[in-house]
Amino acid sequence: MLTITLLGTAATMPLPDRALTAAVAECGGHALLFDCGEGTQAAARRAGVNLMKLDAICLTHYHGDHIFGLPGLLQTLGCQGRVRPLTIYGPEGIGDIWPALRTLAGPLLYPVKAEQVMGTEPISLNALSDRWPAGAALTPIRTRHRVPSRGYRLDLPRAGRFAPEKARELGVPVPQWKLLQRGESVTLENGQTIGPEAVLGPARRGLRFVFSGDTAPCAALEQAAEKADLFICDATYPDNEQENQAKQWGHSTFAQGAKIARDAGVRRFWLAHYSPMITDPEEALPHAQAIFPAAECGFDGKQIILQYDEENQ
């Protein structure tokens, strides 16, 4: 299963009930943080999210409302005794931004590696920790903002059903079954190699989460969001009449995000990244629901546990 928690839904400036942009995805005791705006740590405490579980922080771009919480978070992780490595991903420009953020964070007793995401090649999460499901991948998405930007897609594939009778027939020792279930091959004492395809049925539907970051509507985001279990999208502007303004600043309206959700065939769609002009997002929600009826307003602390389809258990 995959737990998604919104930690910040504000754009530009924090409000009393809205921290700046951040969301976290947790699976198997490990997690990814998407953006780290001002107020992320306090929002995580209120939501019961343990940021010590982070394997990586995925920055969509380097505007202040998406990164100003990062130096403080890095410092706190060190004060809490973190020793294992942390990776920070981001688009072009991270080599210029990271030295300043690192200096502000102060001395750290754990290694932090800043990596520029190159193109849209998937990143294997198993390389960060073997606690992620086999094949778990983070895919950067080229989005359309005023500066280089990326959204991110998190995919948790699900292997086919394991057939223990086939494993026994092939002479695979029980302790090695888990390796086959994780998609790895095993070598028997007689030198024979058994691949996972020999004992697994057809792949089952996995889980997919997409976080847009700041963006105007774009084909790459719609393609990446196809059949997503949860899609969180920029909703800076509430009214349909504000499309020109949204385009000028590289953002989306409620309705534009909903159109992406509809055309991509997503299961759930949350609006986020609200302009300070939006005092009550629910008032503008009908603009999104007219296009995607299941649209929901995100709020700080909103959480969902995504689970594999029951019929594919």
PDB file of C-alpha atoms in Angstrom:
ATOM      1  CA  MET A   1       0.000   0.000   0.000  1.00  0.00           C
ATOM      2  CA  LEU A   2       0.989   3.637  -0.485  1.00  0.00           C
ATOM      3  CA  THR A   3       0.104   6.459   1.903  1.00  0.00           C
ATOM      4  CA  ILE A   4      -0.064   9.998   0.498  1.00  0.00           C
ATOM      5  CA  THR A   5      -0.265  13.024   2.798  1.00  0.00           C
ATOM      6  CA  LEU A   6      -0.565  16.651   1.734  1.00  0.00           C
ATOM      7  CA  LEU A   7       1.572  18.791   4.034  1.00  0.00           C
ATOM      8  CA  GLY A   8       1.213  22.153   2.324  1.00  0.00           C
ATOM      9  CA  THR A   9      -1.331  23.499  -0.170  1.00  0.00           C
ATOM     10  CA  ALA A  10      -0.496  27.219  -0.280  1.00  0.00           C
ATOM     11  CA  ALA A  11       1.188  29.119  -3.087  1.00  0.00           C
ATOM     12  CA  THR A  12       3.422  32.197  -2.730  1.00  0.00           C
ATOM     13  CA  MET A  13       2.856  32.802   0.975  1.00  0.00           C
ATOM     14  CA  PRO A  14       1.838  30.651   3.960  1.00  0.00           C
ATOM     15  CA  LEU A  15      -1.533  31.253   5.577  1.00  0.00           C
ATOM     16  CA  PRO A  16      -2.689  30.328   9.108  1.00  0.00           C
ATOM     17  CA  ASP A  17      -4.207  27.065   7.868  1.00  0.00           C
ATOM     18  CA  ARG A  18      -1.950  26.459   4.857  1.00  0.00           C
ATOM     19  CA  ALA A  19       1.751  25.716   4.765  1.00  0.00           C
ATOM     20  CA  LEU A  20       3.596  26.132   1.496  1.00  0.00           C
ATOM     21  CA  THR A  21       3.834  23.305  -0.995  1.00  0.00           C
ATOM     22  CA  ALA A  22       4.776  19.808   0.195  1.00  0.00           C
ATOM     23  CA  ALA A  23       3.459  16.249  -0.006  1.00  0.00           C
ATOM     24  CA  VAL A  24       4.851  12.939   1.202  1.00  0.00           C
ATOM     25  CA  ALA A  25       4.465   9.384  -0.103  1.00  0.00           C
ATOM     26  CA  GLU A  26       5.155   6.508   2.328  1.00  0.00           C
ATOM     27  CA  CYS A  27       5.554   2.800   1.632  1.00  0.00           C
ATOM     28  CA  GLY A  28       7.041   0.053   3.800  1.00  0.00           C
ATOM     29  CA  GLY A  29       8.618   2.392   6.318  1.00  0.00           C
ATOM     30  CA  HIS A  30      10.306   4.526   3.653  1.00  0.00           C
ATOM     31  CA  ALA A  31       9.166   7.758   2.066  1.00  0.00           C
ATOM     32  CA  LEU A  32       9.620  10.467  -0.566  1.00  0.00           C
ATOM     33  CA  LEU A  33       8.957  14.170   0.015  1.00  0.00           C
ATOM     34  CA  PHE A  34       7.732  16.262  -2.897  1.00  0.00           C
ATOM     35  CA  ASP A  35       8.838  19.878  -2.454  1.00  0.00           C
ATOM     36  CA  CYS A  36       9.584  21.410   0.922  1.00  0.00           C
ATOM     37  CA  GLY A  37       7.942  24.781   1.365  1.00  0.00           C
ATOM     38  CA  GLU A  38       7.915  26.866   4.523  1.00  0.00           C
ATOM     39  CA  GLY A  39       5.954  25.084   7.265  1.00  0.00           C
ATOM     40  CA  THR A  40       6.621  21.530   6.066  1.00  0.00           C
ATOM     41  CA  GLN A  41       7.985  20.319   9.409  1.00  0.00           C
ATOM     42  CA  ALA A  42       5.112  21.694  11.478  1.00  0.00           C
ATOM     43  CA  ALA A  43       2.571  20.298   9.011  1.00  0.00           C
ATOM     44  CA  ALA A  44       4.234  16.882   9.202  1.00  0.00           C
ATOM     45  CA  ARG A  45       4.013  16.900  13.002  1.00  0.00           C
ATOM     46  CA  ARG A  46       0.313  17.770  12.873  1.00  0.00           C
ATOM     47  CA  ALA A  47      -0.336  15.003  10.342  1.00  0.00           C
ATOM     48  CA  GLY A  48       1.662  12.384  12.238  1.00  0.00           C
ATOM     49  CA  VAL A  49       4.210  11.996   9.427  1.00  0.00           C
ATOM     50  CA  ASN A  50       7.747  10.962  10.398  1.00  0.00           C
ATOM     51  CA  LEU A  51      10.169  12.706   8.036  1.00  0.00           C
ATOM     52  CA  MET A  52      13.063  10.589   9.326  1.00  0.00           C
ATOM     53  CA  LYS A  53      11.740   7.895   6.951  1.00  0.00           C
ATOM     54  CA  LEU A  54      12.708   9.934   3.891  1.00  0.00           C
ATOM     55  CA  ASP A  55      14.925   8.344   1.270  1.00  0.00           C
ATOM     56  CA  ALA A  56      14.723  11.320  -1.078  1.00  0.00           C
ATOM     57  CA  ILE A  57      13.331  14.825  -1.498  1.00  0.00           C
ATOM     58  CA  CYS A  58      11.996  15.567  -4.973  1.00  0.00           C
ATOM     59  CA  LEU A  59      12.031  19.264  -5.857  1.00  0.00           C
ATOM     60  CA  THR A  60       9.848  20.405  -8.724  1.00  0.00           C
ATOM     61  CA  HIS A  61      11.668  23.749  -9.164  1.00  0.00           C
ATOM     62  CA  TYR A  62      13.492  26.342  -7.092  1.00  0.00           C
ATOM     63  CA  HIS A  63      10.985  29.088  -6.373  1.00  0.00           C
ATOM     64  CA  GLY A  64      11.056  29.962  -2.684  1.00  0.00           C
ATOM     65  CA  ASP A  65       7.595  28.684  -1.843  1.00  0.00           C
ATOM     66  CA  HIS A  66       8.783  25.187  -2.796  1.00  0.00           C
ATOM     67  CA  ILE A  67      12.231  25.037  -1.167  1.00  0.00           C
ATOM     68  CA  PHE A  68      12.501  27.480   1.770  1.00  0.00           C
ATOM     69  CA  GLY A  69      11.637  24.745   4.272  1.00  0.00           C
ATOM     70  CA  LEU A  70      14.538  22.568   3.163  1.00  0.00           C
ATOM     71  CA  PRO A  71      17.499  23.940   5.168  1.00  0.00           C
ATOM     72  CA  GLY A  72      15.539  23.700   8.402  1.00  0.00           C
ATOM     73  CA  LEU A  73      14.387  20.160   7.658  1.00  0.00           C
ATOM     74  CA  LEU A  74      17.931  19.014   6.878  1.00  0.00           C
ATOM     75  CA  GLN A  75      19.127  20.522  10.141  1.00  0.00           C
ATOM     76  CA  THR A  76      16.332  18.857  12.128  1.00  0.00           C
ATOM     77  CA  LEU A  77      17.058  15.429  10.634  1.00  0.00           C
ATOM     78  CA  GLY A  78      20.636  15.812  11.800  1.00  0.00           C
ATOM     79  CA  CYS A  79      19.570  16.859  15.290  1.00  0.00           C
ATOM     80  CA  GLN A  80      17.358  13.769  15.465  1.00  0.00           C
ATOM     81  CA  GLY A  81      20.357  11.545  14.812  1.00  0.00           C
ATOM     82  CA  ARG A  82      19.995  10.679  11.170  1.00  0.00           C
ATOM     83  CA  VAL A  83      23.014   8.833   9.794  1.00  0.00           C
ATOM     84  CA  ARG A  84      21.798   7.185   6.596  1.00  0.00           C
ATOM     85  CA  PRO A  85      22.161   9.033   3.264  1.00  0.00           C
ATOM     86  CA  LEU A  86      19.542  11.344   1.787  1.00  0.00           C
ATOM     87  CA  THR A  87      19.169  12.177  -1.902  1.00  0.00           C
ATOM     88  CA  ILE A  88      17.724  15.426  -3.252  1.00  0.00           C
ATOM     89  CA  TYR A  89      16.446  15.380  -6.831  1.00  0.00           C
ATOM     90  CA  GLY A  90      15.705  18.464  -8.875  1.00  0.00           C
ATOM     91  CA  PRO A  91      15.662  19.862 -12.426  1.00  0.00           C
ATOM     92  CA  GLU A  92      18.293  21.975 -14.137  1.00  0.00           C
ATOM     93  CA  GLY A  93      19.922  24.489 -11.817  1.00  0.00           C
ATOM     94  CA  ILE A  94      20.321  22.324  -8.733  1.00  0.00           C
ATOM     95  CA  GLY A  95      24.087  22.728  -8.974  1.00  0.00           C
ATOM     96  CA  ASP A  96      23.670  26.466  -8.391  1.00  0.00           C
ATOM     97  CA  ILE A  97      20.951  26.241  -5.733  1.00  0.00           C
ATOM     98  CA  TRP A  98      22.264  23.365  -3.622  1.00  0.00           C
ATOM     99  CA  PRO A  99      25.441  25.054  -2.265  1.00  0.00           C
ATOM    100  CA  ALA A 100      23.343  27.872  -0.769  1.00  0.00           C
ATOM    101  CA  LEU A 101      20.821  25.482   0.777  1.00  0.00           C
ATOM    102  CA  ARG A 102      23.619  23.301   2.112  1.00  0.00           C
ATOM    103  CA  THR A 103      25.322  26.283   3.735  1.00  0.00           C
ATOM    104  CA  LEU A 104      22.097  27.363   5.417  1.00  0.00           C
ATOM    105  CA  ALA A 105      21.535  23.857   6.788  1.00  0.00           C
ATOM    106  CA  GLY A 106      24.809  23.978   8.725  1.00  0.00           C
ATOM    107  CA  PRO A 107      26.928  20.965   9.725  1.00  0.00           C
ATOM    108  CA  LEU A 108      25.308  17.602   8.987  1.00  0.00           C
ATOM    109  CA  LEU A 109      26.463  14.210  10.241  1.00  0.00           C
ATOM    110  CA  TYR A 110      24.786  12.305   7.420  1.00  0.00           C
ATOM    111  CA  PRO A 111      25.571  12.402   3.685  1.00  0.00           C
ATOM    112  CA  VAL A 112      23.296  14.392   1.373  1.00  0.00           C
ATOM    113  CA  LYS A 113      23.587  14.022  -2.382  1.00  0.00           C
ATOM    114  CA  ALA A 114      21.981  16.520  -4.763  1.00  0.00           C
ATOM    115  CA  GLU A 115      21.253  15.078  -8.199  1.00  0.00           C
ATOM    116  CA  GLN A 116      19.896  16.744 -11.299  1.00  0.00           C
ATOM    117  CA  VAL A 117      17.178  14.649 -12.913  1.00  0.00           C
ATOM    118  CA  MET A 118      18.281  14.054 -16.469  1.00  0.00           C
ATOM    119  CA  GLY A 119      15.415  14.069 -18.915  1.00  0.00           C
ATOM    120  CA  THR A 120      12.531  11.821 -17.938  1.00  0.00           C
ATOM    121  CA  GLU A 121      14.318   8.534 -17.293  1.00  0.00           C
ATOM    122  CA  PRO A 122      12.818   6.543 -14.371  1.00  0.00           C
ATOM    123  CA  ILE A 123      14.831   6.415 -11.160  1.00  0.00           C
ATOM    124  CA  SER A 124      14.926   3.051  -9.405  1.00  0.00           C
ATOM    125  CA  LEU A 125      13.901   3.426  -5.766  1.00  0.00           C
ATOM    126  CA  ASN A 126      15.380   0.026  -4.962  1.00  0.00           C
ATOM    127  CA  ALA A 127      18.775   1.713  -5.344  1.00  0.00           C
ATOM    128  CA  LEU A 128      17.852   4.005  -2.432  1.00  0.00           C
ATOM    129  CA  SER A 129      16.462   1.248  -0.222  1.00  0.00           C
ATOM    130  CA  ASP A 130      15.586  -2.404  -0.680  1.00  0.00           C
ATOM    131  CA  ARG A 131      12.449  -1.817   1.368  1.00  0.00           C
ATOM    132  CA  TRP A 132      10.632  -0.419  -1.671  1.00  0.00           C
ATOM    133  CA  PRO A 133       8.632  -2.969  -3.696  1.00  0.00           C
ATOM    134  CA  ALA A 134      10.579  -4.555  -6.536  1.00  0.00           C
ATOM    135  CA  GLY A 135      10.575  -2.307  -9.572  1.00  0.00           C
ATOM    136  CA  ALA A 136       9.398   0.807  -7.705  1.00  0.00           C
ATOM    137  CA  ALA A 137      10.288   3.823  -9.837  1.00  0.00           C
ATOM    138  CA  LEU A 138      10.204   7.614  -9.692  1.00  0.00           C
ATOM    139  CA  THR A 139       9.758   9.226 -13.105  1.00  0.00           C
ATOM    140  CA  PRO A 140      10.397  12.967 -13.636  1.00  0.00           C
ATOM    141  CA  ILE A 141       7.881  14.764 -15.861  1.00  0.00           C
ATOM    142  CA  ARG A 142       8.796  17.849 -17.902  1.00  0.00           C
ATOM    143  CA  THR A 143       6.187  20.414 -16.896  1.00  0.00           C
ATOM    144  CA  ARG A 144       5.484  23.942 -18.170  1.00  0.00           C
ATOM    145  CA  HIS A 145       6.405  26.702 -15.740  1.00  0.00           C
ATOM    146  CA  ARG A 146       8.350  29.973 -15.967  1.00  0.00           C
ATOM    147  CA  VAL A 147      11.562  28.187 -14.999  1.00  0.00           C
ATOM    148  CA  PRO A 148      12.851  24.639 -15.558  1.00  0.00           C
ATOM    149  CA  SER A 149      10.436  22.386 -13.694  1.00  0.00           C
ATOM    150  CA  ARG A 150       9.477  18.769 -13.174  1.00  0.00           C
ATOM    151  CA  GLY A 151       6.493  16.924 -11.863  1.00  0.00           C
ATOM    152  CA  TYR A 152       6.978  13.385 -10.590  1.00  0.00           C
ATOM    153  CA  ARG A 153       5.262  10.038 -11.027  1.00  0.00           C
ATOM    154  CA  LEU A 154       5.690   7.268  -8.475  1.00  0.00           C
ATOM    155  CA  ASP A 155       4.965   3.749  -9.735  1.00  0.00           C
ATOM    156  CA  LEU A 156       4.745   0.665  -7.534  1.00  0.00           C
ATOM    157  CA  PRO A 157       4.417  -2.304  -9.906  1.00  0.00           C
ATOM    158  CA  ARG A 158       2.922  -5.530  -8.674  1.00  0.00           C
ATOM    159  CA  ALA A 159       4.184  -8.923  -9.705  1.00  0.00           C
ATOM    160  CA  GLY A 160       1.894 -11.731 -10.731  1.00  0.00           C
ATOM    161  CA  ARG A 161       0.553 -14.226  -8.228  1.00  0.00           C
ATOM    162  CA  PHE A 162       3.234 -16.554  -6.853  1.00  0.00           C
ATOM    163  CA  ALA A 163       2.711 -20.265  -7.506  1.00  0.00           C
ATOM    164  CA  PRO A 164       4.355 -22.239  -4.664  1.00  0.00           C
ATOM    165  CA  GLU A 165       3.585 -25.557  -6.345  1.00  0.00           C
ATOM    166  CA  LYS A 166       5.709 -24.522  -9.344  1.00  0.00           C
ATOM    167  CA  ALA A 167       8.550 -23.455  -7.063  1.00  0.00           C
ATOM    168  CA  ARG A 168       8.473 -26.835  -5.318  1.00  0.00           C
ATOM    169  CA  GLU A 169       8.343 -28.655  -8.630  1.00  0.00           C
ATOM    170  CA  LEU A 170      11.442 -26.769  -9.780  1.00  0.00           C
ATOM    171  CA  GLY A 171      13.239 -27.573  -6.532  1.00  0.00           C
ATOM    172  CA  VAL A 172      13.540 -23.997  -5.273  1.00  0.00           C
ATOM    173  CA  PRO A 173      14.244 -23.938  -1.500  1.00  0.00           C
ATOM    174  CA  VAL A 174      11.574 -22.097   0.485  1.00  0.00           C
ATOM    175  CA  PRO A 175      14.018 -19.412   1.787  1.00  0.00           C
ATOM    176  CA  GLN A 176      14.615 -18.353  -1.843  1.00  0.00           C
ATOM    177  CA  TRP A 177      10.953 -17.896  -2.677  1.00  0.00           C
ATOM    178  CA  LYS A 178      11.037 -14.268  -1.532  1.00  0.00           C
ATOM    179  CA  LEU A 179      13.740 -13.497  -4.064  1.00  0.00           C
ATOM    180  CA  LEU A 180      11.554 -14.806  -6.886  1.00  0.00           C
ATOM    181  CA  GLN A 181       8.586 -12.858  -5.546  1.00  0.00           C
ATOM    182  CA  ARG A 182      10.734  -9.698  -5.684  1.00  0.00           C
ATOM    183  CA  GLY A 183      11.488 -10.344  -9.336  1.00  0.00           C
ATOM    184  CA  GLU A 184      14.994 -11.740  -8.834  1.00  0.00           C
ATOM    185  CA  SER A 185      16.426 -14.947 -10.291  1.00  0.00           C
ATOM    186  CA  VAL A 186      17.852 -17.692  -8.071  1.00  0.00           C
ATOM    187  CA  THR A 187      20.528 -20.278  -8.757  1.00  0.00           C
ATOM    188  CA  LEU A 188      20.013 -23.823  -7.472  1.00  0.00           C
ATOM    189  CA  GLU A 189      22.750 -26.073  -6.128  1.00  0.00           C
ATOM    190  CA  ASN A 190      22.859 -27.913  -9.460  1.00  0.00           C
ATOM    191  CA  GLY A 191      23.697 -24.666 -11.222  1.00  0.00           C
ATOM    192  CA  GLN A 192      20.259 -24.186 -12.782  1.00  0.00           C
ATOM    193  CA  THR A 193      18.978 -20.618 -12.819  1.00  0.00           C
ATOM    194  CA  ILE A 194      15.273 -20.069 -12.156  1.00  0.00           C
ATOM    195  CA  GLY A 195      13.763 -16.785 -13.266  1.00  0.00           C
ATOM    196  CA  PRO A 196      10.719 -15.198 -11.599  1.00  0.00           C
ATOM    197  CA  GLU A 197       8.640 -15.737 -14.737  1.00  0.00           C
ATOM    198  CA  ALA A 198       8.750 -19.475 -14.031  1.00  0.00           C
ATOM    199  CA  VAL A 199       6.763 -19.138 -10.817  1.00  0.00           C
ATOM    200  CA  LEU A 200       4.780 -15.904 -11.229  1.00  0.00           C
ATOM    201  CA  GLY A 201       1.553 -15.331 -13.088  1.00  0.00           C
ATOM    202  CA  PRO A 202       0.797 -12.261 -15.250  1.00  0.00           C
ATOM    203  CA  ALA A 203       1.676  -8.900 -13.692  1.00  0.00           C
ATOM    204  CA  ARG A 204      -1.163  -7.346 -11.716  1.00  0.00           C
ATOM    205  CA  ARG A 205      -2.206  -3.701 -11.537  1.00  0.00           C
ATOM    206  CA  GLY A 206       0.150  -1.709  -9.334  1.00  0.00           C
ATOM    207  CA  LEU A 207      -0.177   1.760  -7.822  1.00  0.00           C
ATOM    208  CA  ARG A 208       0.545   5.136  -9.424  1.00  0.00           C
ATOM    209  CA  PHE A 209       0.801   8.581  -7.827  1.00  0.00           C
ATOM    210  CA  VAL A 210       1.457  11.818  -9.740  1.00  0.00           C
ATOM    211  CA  PHE A 211       2.450  15.199  -8.277  1.00  0.00           C
ATOM    212  CA  SER A 212       2.404  18.040 -10.791  1.00  0.00           C
ATOM    213  CA  GLY A 213       4.309  20.846  -9.103  1.00  0.00           C
ATOM    214  CA  ASP A 214       3.718  24.282 -10.648  1.00  0.00           C
ATOM    215  CA  THR A 215       2.646  23.953 -14.260  1.00  0.00           C
ATOM    216  CA  ALA A 216       0.400  25.126 -17.012  1.00  0.00           C
ATOM    217  CA  PRO A 217      -1.488  22.316 -18.759  1.00  0.00           C
ATOM    218  CA  CYS A 218       0.844  20.229 -20.914  1.00  0.00           C
ATOM    219  CA  ALA A 219       0.703  16.984 -22.835  1.00  0.00           C
ATOM    220  CA  ALA A 220       3.592  15.436 -20.902  1.00  0.00           C
ATOM    221  CA  LEU A 221       1.725  15.741 -17.613  1.00  0.00           C
ATOM    222  CA  GLU A 222      -1.454  14.261 -19.043  1.00  0.00           C
ATOM    223  CA  GLN A 223       0.478  11.340 -20.491  1.00  0.00           C
ATOM    224  CA  ALA A 224       2.306  10.692 -17.218  1.00  0.00           C
ATOM    225  CA  ALA A 225      -0.921  10.820 -15.213  1.00  0.00           C
ATOM    226  CA  GLU A 226      -2.636   8.131 -17.282  1.00  0.00           C
ATOM    227  CA  LYS A 227      -4.637   5.788 -15.037  1.00  0.00           C
ATOM    228  CA  ALA A 228      -3.087   7.271 -11.890  1.00  0.00           C
ATOM    229  CA  ASP A 229      -4.599   6.191  -8.585  1.00  0.00           C
ATOM    230  CA  LEU A 230      -4.077   9.741  -7.298  1.00  0.00           C
ATOM    231  CA  PHE A 231      -3.214  12.912  -9.210  1.00  0.00           C
ATOM    232  CA  ILE A 232      -2.393  16.115  -7.304  1.00  0.00           C
ATOM    233  CA  CYS A 233      -2.370  19.154  -9.569  1.00  0.00           C
ATOM    234  CA  ASP A 234      -1.543  22.848  -9.485  1.00  0.00           C
ATOM    235  CA  ALA A 235      -4.783  24.811  -8.924  1.00  0.00           C
ATOM    236  CA  THR A 236      -3.462  28.318  -8.425  1.00  0.00           C
ATOM    237  CA  TYR A 237      -6.403  30.056 -10.062  1.00  0.00           C
ATOM    238  CA  PRO A 238     -10.023  29.196  -9.189  1.00  0.00           C
ATOM    239  CA  ASP A 239     -12.040  30.733 -12.039  1.00  0.00           C
ATOM    240  CA  ASN A 240     -12.238  29.717 -15.681  1.00  0.00           C
ATOM    241  CA  GLU A 241     -11.895  33.372 -16.684  1.00  0.00           C
ATOM    242  CA  GLN A 242      -8.354  33.399 -15.272  1.00  0.00           C
ATOM    243  CA  GLU A 243      -6.858  31.076 -17.891  1.00  0.00           C
ATOM    244  CA  ASN A 244      -4.827  33.865 -19.507  1.00  0.00           C
ATOM    245  CA  GLN A 245      -3.407  34.879 -16.147  1.00  0.00           C
ATOM    246  CA  ALA A 246      -2.597  31.248 -15.362  1.00  0.00           C
ATOM    247  CA  LYS A 247      -0.808  30.880 -18.706  1.00  0.00           C
ATOM    248  CA  GLN A 248       1.209  34.052 -18.122  1.00  0.00           C
ATOM    249  CA  TRP A 249       2.581  32.771 -14.828  1.00  0.00           C
ATOM    250  CA  GLY A 250       2.867  29.077 -15.726  1.00  0.00           C
ATOM    251  CA  HIS A 251       0.017  27.764 -13.593  1.00  0.00           C
ATOM    252  CA  SER A 252      -3.377  26.068 -13.985  1.00  0.00           C
ATOM    253  CA  THR A 253      -6.966  26.813 -13.072  1.00  0.00           C
ATOM    254  CA  PHE A 254      -9.247  24.402 -11.221  1.00  0.00           C
ATOM    255  CA  ALA A 255     -10.916  23.457 -14.506  1.00  0.00           C
ATOM    256  CA  GLN A 256      -7.662  22.971 -16.407  1.00  0.00           C
ATOM    257  CA  GLY A 257      -6.381  20.526 -13.815  1.00  0.00           C
ATOM    258  CA  ALA A 258      -9.689  18.692 -13.922  1.00  0.00           C
ATOM    259  CA  LYS A 259      -9.459  18.357 -17.690  1.00  0.00           C
ATOM    260  CA  ILE A 260      -6.053  16.687 -17.352  1.00  0.00           C
ATOM    261  CA  ALA A 261      -7.497  14.331 -14.733  1.00  0.00           C
ATOM    262  CA  ARG A 262     -10.459  13.473 -16.965  1.00  0.00           C
ATOM    263  CA  ASP A 263      -8.444  12.948 -20.135  1.00  0.00           C
ATOM    264  CA  ALA A 264      -5.823  10.874 -18.296  1.00  0.00           C
ATOM    265  CA  GLY A 265      -8.504   8.644 -16.783  1.00  0.00           C
ATOM    266  CA  VAL A 266      -7.244   9.049 -13.220  1.00  0.00           C
ATOM    267  CA  ARG A 267      -9.068   7.472 -10.296  1.00  0.00           C
ATOM    268  CA  ARG A 268      -8.713  10.330  -7.802  1.00  0.00           C
ATOM    269  CA  PHE A 269      -7.886  13.997  -8.310  1.00  0.00           C
ATOM    270  CA  TRP A 270      -6.894  16.530  -5.657  1.00  0.00           C
ATOM    271  CA  LEU A 271      -6.478  20.254  -6.180  1.00  0.00           C
ATOM    272  CA  ALA A 272      -3.603  22.030  -4.426  1.00  0.00           C
ATOM    273  CA  HIS A 273      -1.228  25.034  -4.603  1.00  0.00           C
ATOM    274  CA  TYR A 274      -3.906  27.658  -3.997  1.00  0.00           C
ATOM    275  CA  SER A 275      -3.280  31.341  -4.588  1.00  0.00           C
ATOM    276  CA  PRO A 276      -3.599  33.488  -1.425  1.00  0.00           C
ATOM    277  CA  MET A 277      -6.645  35.060  -3.095  1.00  0.00           C
ATOM    278  CA  ILE A 278      -8.519  31.772  -2.528  1.00  0.00           C
ATOM    279  CA  THR A 279     -10.007  31.967   0.945  1.00  0.00           C
ATOM    280  CA  ASP A 280     -12.238  28.891   0.560  1.00  0.00           C
ATOM    281  CA  PRO A 281     -11.247  26.435  -2.204  1.00  0.00           C
ATOM    282  CA  GLU A 282     -14.551  24.581  -1.841  1.00  0.00           C
ATOM    283  CA  GLU A 283     -16.381  27.574  -3.292  1.00  0.00           C
ATOM    284  CA  ALA A 284     -14.563  27.113  -6.614  1.00  0.00           C
ATOM    285  CA  LEU A 285     -14.680  23.315  -6.594  1.00  0.00           C
ATOM    286  CA  PRO A 286     -17.733  23.201  -8.917  1.00  0.00           C
ATOM    287  CA  HIS A 287     -15.499  24.543 -11.727  1.00  0.00           C
ATOM    288  CA  ALA A 288     -13.439  21.346 -11.445  1.00  0.00           C
ATOM    289  CA  GLN A 289     -16.348  18.998 -10.746  1.00  0.00           C
ATOM    290  CA  ALA A 290     -18.145  20.167 -13.889  1.00  0.00           C
ATOM    291  CA  ILE A 291     -15.339  18.431 -15.795  1.00  0.00           C
ATOM    292  CA  PHE A 292     -14.213  15.728 -13.352  1.00  0.00           C
ATOM    293  CA  PRO A 293     -17.062  15.038 -10.907  1.00  0.00           C
ATOM    294  CA  ALA A 294     -14.850  13.226  -8.388  1.00  0.00           C
ATOM    295  CA  ALA A 295     -12.475  16.201  -7.985  1.00  0.00           C
ATOM    296  CA  GLU A 296     -11.590  17.037  -4.373  1.00  0.00           C
ATOM    297  CA  CYS A 297     -10.008  20.045  -2.725  1.00  0.00           C
ATOM    298  CA  GLY A 298      -6.739  19.213  -1.064  1.00  0.00           C
ATOM    299  CA  PHE A 299      -5.977  20.634   2.384  1.00  0.00           C
ATOM    300  CA  ASP A 300      -3.041  20.462   4.759  1.00  0.00           C
ATOM    301  CA  GLY A 301      -3.108  17.045   6.427  1.00  0.00           C
ATOM    302  CA  LYS A 302      -5.373  15.415   3.838  1.00  0.00           C
ATOM    303  CA  GLN A 303      -4.316  11.788   3.640  1.00  0.00           C
ATOM    304  CA  ILE A 304      -5.211   8.664   1.730  1.00  0.00           C
ATOM    305  CA  ILE A 305      -4.004   5.064   1.817  1.00  0.00           C
ATOM    306  CA  LEU A 306      -3.892   3.632  -1.699  1.00  0.00           C
ATOM    307  CA  GLN A 307      -4.259  -0.138  -1.810  1.00  0.00           C
ATOM    308  CA  TYR A 308      -3.931  -2.726  -4.536  1.00  0.00           C
ATOM    309  CA  ASP A 309      -7.157  -3.754  -6.233  1.00  0.00           C
ATOM    310  CA  GLU A 310      -8.940  -6.432  -4.196  1.00  0.00           C
ATOM    311  CA  GLU A 311      -9.810  -8.449  -7.270  1.00  0.00           C
ATOM    312  CA  ASN A 312      -6.090  -8.741  -8.009  1.00  0.00           C
ATOM    313  CA  GLN A 313      -5.062  -9.994  -4.590  1.00  0.00           C
TER     314      GLN A 313
END
